[in-house]
Short mmCIF file of C-alpha atoms in Angstrom, two decimals:
data_model
loop_
_atom_site.label_atom_id
_atom_site.label_comp_id
_atom_site.label_asym_id
_atom_site.label_seq_id
_atom_site.Cartn_x
_atom_site.Cartn_y
_atom_site.Cartn_z
CA ASP W 1 40.76 77.66 96.02
CA ILE W 2 36.95 77.47 94.75
CA ARG W 3 37.22 75.59 91.41
CA MET W 4 34.54 76.88 88.83
CA THR W 5 33.58 74.32 86.11
CA GLN W 6 31.44 75.76 83.14
CA SER W 7 29.57 73.58 80.58
CA PRO W 8 29.61 73.24 77.88
CA SER W 9 33.26 74.41 76.44
CA THR W 10 31.61 75.54 72.98
CA LEU W 11 28.14 75.84 72.15
CA SER W 12 26.64 76.09 68.43
CA ALA W 13 23.76 78.23 67.85
CA SER W 14 21.53 80.04 65.68
CA VAL W 15 20.16 83.48 65.79
CA GLY W 16 16.81 83.51 67.81
CA ASP W 17 17.89 80.55 69.84
CA THR W 18 17.72 80.11 73.68
CA VAL W 19 21.02 78.90 75.20
CA THR W 20 21.62 77.99 78.54
CA ILE W 21 25.25 77.99 80.21
CA THR W 22 26.01 76.19 83.38
CA CYS W 23 28.50 76.89 86.17
CA ARG W 24 29.36 74.55 89.07
CA ALA W 25 31.26 75.44 91.97
CA SER W 26 33.38 73.14 94.01
CA GLU W 27 31.80 74.58 97.43
CA SER W 28 28.73 76.61 98.07
CA LEU W 29 28.94 80.19 97.21
CA SER W 30 25.49 81.45 98.33
CA SER W 31 24.85 83.75 95.50
CA TRP W 32 28.48 85.22 95.06
CA LEU W 33 28.39 84.65 91.56
CA ALA W 34 29.09 86.88 88.34
CA TRP W 35 28.86 86.36 84.91
CA TYR W 36 30.91 88.10 81.91
CA GLN W 37 30.46 88.52 78.29
CA GLN W 38 33.93 88.81 76.41
CA ARG W 39 34.41 89.58 72.69
CA PRO W 40 37.79 88.74 70.79
CA GLY W 41 40.36 91.55 71.77
CA LYS W 42 38.40 93.14 74.47
CA ALA W 43 38.19 92.88 78.10
CA PRO W 44 35.26 90.87 79.79
CA ASN W 45 32.27 93.00 80.50
CA LEU W 46 30.11 92.23 83.40
CA LEU W 47 26.65 91.10 82.75
CA ILE W 48 25.51 89.85 86.03
CA SER W 49 26.20 90.01 89.60
CA GLU W 50 25.18 88.06 92.83
CA ALA W 51 23.74 85.44 90.43
CA SER W 52 20.94 87.34 89.12
CA ASN W 53 21.02 90.98 89.28
CA LEU W 54 21.33 92.24 85.70
CA GLU W 55 23.62 94.93 85.19
CA ASP W 56 22.13 98.28 83.85
CA GLY W 57 22.30 98.32 80.11
CA VAL W 58 22.46 94.50 79.78
CA PRO W 59 19.55 93.62 77.76
CA SER W 60 16.83 91.65 79.48
CA ARG W 61 17.24 88.51 77.11
CA PHE W 62 20.16 87.84 79.68
CA SER W 63 19.18 86.06 82.79
CA GLY W 64 20.87 84.15 85.50
CA SER W 65 19.79 81.86 88.36
CA GLY W 66 20.96 79.50 90.76
CA SER W 67 22.63 79.38 94.27
CA GLY W 68 25.12 77.17 96.25
CA THR W 69 27.04 75.23 93.80
CA GLU W 70 24.91 75.49 90.45
CA PHE W 71 24.04 78.31 88.42
CA THR W 72 23.08 79.00 84.92
CA LEU W 73 23.08 81.86 82.28
CA THR W 74 20.32 82.15 79.87
CA ILE W 75 20.23 84.09 76.83
CA SER W 76 16.96 84.04 75.11
CA SER W 77 16.47 84.89 71.33
CA LEU W 78 20.05 85.12 70.67
CA GLN W 79 21.31 88.03 68.69
CA PRO W 80 24.41 88.34 66.53
CA ASP W 81 25.97 90.50 69.17
CA ASP W 82 25.79 87.58 71.69
CA PHE W 83 28.15 85.31 69.80
CA ALA W 84 31.06 85.61 72.18
CA THR W 85 32.66 83.87 75.15
CA TYR W 86 31.09 83.63 78.45
CA TYR W 87 32.98 83.43 82.10
CA CYS W 88 31.42 82.94 85.36
CA GLN W 89 33.30 83.98 88.48
CA GLN W 90 32.96 83.17 92.10
CA TYR W 91 33.68 85.83 94.75
CA ASN W 92 32.49 83.89 98.11
CA SER W 93 36.00 84.28 99.60
CA TYR W 94 39.06 86.76 99.11
CA SER W 95 40.53 84.25 96.11
CA TYR W 96 38.36 84.95 93.21
CA THR W 97 38.28 82.26 90.51
CA PHE W 98 36.70 82.10 87.09
CA GLY W 99 35.52 79.34 84.83
CA GLN W 100 37.09 78.14 81.88
CA GLY W 101 34.57 79.90 79.50
CA THR W 102 31.98 78.98 77.23
CA LYS W 103 32.18 79.84 73.53
CA VAL W 104 28.96 80.70 72.02
CA GLU W 105 29.28 80.31 68.24
CA ILE W 106 27.23 80.56 65.27
CA GLN S 1 33.12 108.77 83.01
CA VAL S 2 35.21 105.85 84.91
CA THR S 3 38.18 104.77 82.91
CA PHE S 4 40.92 102.52 83.82
CA LYS S 5 44.25 102.22 82.14
CA GLU S 6 47.18 100.00 82.40
CA SER S 7 50.65 100.69 81.21
CA GLY S 8 54.01 98.69 81.63
CA PRO S 9 56.54 97.03 79.36
CA ALA S 10 55.50 94.72 76.57
CA LEU S 11 58.21 92.46 76.83
CA VAL S 12 60.31 91.17 79.62
CA LYS S 13 63.05 88.41 80.02
CA PRO S 14 62.70 85.22 82.07
CA THR S 15 63.45 86.14 85.92
CA GLN S 16 63.01 89.80 85.38
CA THR S 17 60.32 91.76 87.85
CA LEU S 18 57.34 93.05 85.91
CA THR S 19 55.96 96.45 87.06
CA LEU S 20 52.78 97.43 86.04
CA THR S 21 50.62 100.58 86.67
CA CYS S 22 46.88 101.11 86.59
CA THR S 23 45.82 104.74 86.53
CA PHE S 24 42.13 105.49 87.06
CA SER S 25 39.79 108.36 86.80
CA GLY S 26 36.20 109.27 87.07
CA LEU S 27 35.80 107.48 90.56
CA SER S 28 35.26 109.38 94.02
CA LEU S 29 38.13 108.77 96.34
CA THR S 30 36.00 109.72 99.34
CA THR S 31 34.12 106.42 99.24
CA SER S 32 35.44 104.01 101.85
CA GLU S 33 34.63 101.21 99.13
CA LEU S 34 37.16 101.73 96.23
CA CYS S 35 38.87 98.51 95.64
CA VAL S 36 41.06 97.87 92.61
CA ALA S 37 42.16 94.30 91.13
CA TRP S 38 44.63 93.05 88.89
CA ILE S 39 43.58 90.18 86.27
CA ARG S 40 45.47 88.59 83.93
CA GLN S 41 44.58 86.30 80.85
CA PRO S 42 46.90 84.06 78.73
CA PRO S 43 46.17 83.89 75.10
CA GLY S 44 43.26 81.42 74.69
CA LYS S 45 42.61 81.00 78.25
CA ALA S 46 40.39 82.27 81.01
CA PRO S 47 41.09 85.26 83.29
CA GLU S 48 42.65 84.69 86.45
CA TRP S 49 42.46 86.94 89.38
CA LEU S 50 45.73 88.17 90.53
CA ALA S 51 45.60 90.74 93.48
CA ARG S 52 43.19 93.27 95.11
CA ILE S 53 43.88 96.63 97.06
CA ASP S 54 41.12 98.51 99.40
CA TRP S 55 41.81 101.77 99.01
CA ASP S 56 40.93 103.29 102.41
CA GLY S 57 42.33 100.59 104.78
CA ASP S 58 45.08 99.61 102.42
CA GLN S 59 44.20 96.03 102.72
CA LYS S 60 45.73 93.77 100.21
CA PHE S 61 44.86 90.29 98.96
CA TYR S 62 46.52 87.73 96.79
CA CYS S 63 46.05 85.02 94.25
CA THR S 64 47.08 81.91 96.67
CA SER S 65 49.42 80.47 93.73
CA LEU S 66 51.39 83.50 93.17
CA LYS S 67 51.19 85.02 96.41
CA THR S 68 55.29 84.88 96.88
CA ARG S 69 55.90 86.77 93.79
CA LEU S 70 53.28 89.51 93.80
CA THR S 71 52.86 92.98 95.50
CA ILE S 72 49.97 95.42 94.90
CA SER S 73 50.46 99.03 96.03
CA LYS S 74 48.71 102.32 95.55
CA ASN S 75 49.78 106.11 94.90
CA SER S 76 47.26 108.12 96.27
CA SER S 77 48.44 111.24 94.90
CA LYS S 78 48.25 109.86 91.27
CA ASN S 79 45.07 107.76 91.34
CA GLN S 80 47.35 104.72 90.53
CA VAL S 81 47.63 100.95 91.45
CA VAL S 82 50.94 99.46 90.85
CA LEU S 83 51.53 95.56 90.59
CA THR S 84 55.06 94.02 90.77
CA MET S 85 55.45 90.24 89.85
CA THR S 86 58.86 88.82 90.41
CA ASN S 87 60.90 85.96 88.53
CA MET S 88 58.80 86.41 85.28
CA ASP S 89 58.59 82.88 83.46
CA PRO S 90 57.09 82.47 79.60
CA ALA S 91 53.90 80.78 81.51
CA ASP S 92 53.18 84.47 82.88
CA THR S 93 52.68 85.74 79.15
CA ALA S 94 49.08 87.20 79.30
CA THR S 95 47.22 90.27 78.91
CA TYR S 96 46.98 92.05 82.10
CA TYR S 97 43.97 93.98 83.23
CA CYS S 98 43.14 96.25 86.15
CA ALA S 99 39.61 96.71 87.17
CA ARG S 100 37.38 97.89 89.89
CA ILE S 101 35.80 95.64 92.61
CA ARG S 102 32.40 97.22 93.38
CA ASP S 103 31.41 98.30 96.72
CA GLY S 104 34.12 96.23 98.10
CA GLU S 105 32.18 92.97 96.94
CA GLY S 106 34.46 90.63 94.69
CA PHE S 107 33.16 91.20 90.90
CA PHE S 108 34.66 93.40 88.62
CA ASP S 109 32.44 96.13 87.03
CA TYR S 110 34.78 98.67 85.27
CA TRP S 111 37.96 97.13 83.36
CA GLY S 112 40.78 98.76 81.71
CA GLN S 113 41.74 97.79 77.89
CA GLY S 114 44.42 95.50 79.19
CA THR S 115 47.99 95.57 78.46
CA PRO S 116 49.74 92.40 76.71
CA VAL S 117 53.10 91.19 78.35
CA THR S 118 55.38 88.71 76.69
CA VAL S 119 57.81 86.78 78.55
CA SER S 120 60.94 85.76 76.34
CA SER S 121 64.44 85.89 76.21
#
């Protein structure tokens, strides 16, 4: 299975900051990567698919980039609602795997 | 409005078989691209994909490490997807989610609220 490694595991930031989360894959994914946001007690919520396609209704301060084995999720001008845990997920093959998560905390 | 809802026992004993049901609504079943997945998330850990079923062709895919213990199936008349997992272990304690895979790709755009399952004697 493809291994996904996110960094950092925890990120401390303030409202208004710009933060970047990195996701690395153990083999090339082309652009078959998604990002999710998860708040405590809730299901993950899809933010971005195919590395950089923003879901309808997701604020434009979220952006994704990358291809191959290295991807980033950037959140510009952090808002109070954005303090949550973020996961990357690859779907290059019929064996989907998630990163271990990045908790963005105040 | 698209909704997914999981149901099943909250507590199972070690070695027992877990059966979970996912009931969905608001989706057109005339599309050939409907795919439903099961995903679980142990407390404090990342999600883990378990299985996928493609509605029209009835193709099934499983997580490599759990393949021998999982069976995914569908009940077309009830808009339901069922997951069974045999030989449950305390390490299988998790919240279990069902979700839609959009357009036959591999990412999950609609999720249920999840159902917590504890494995304990």
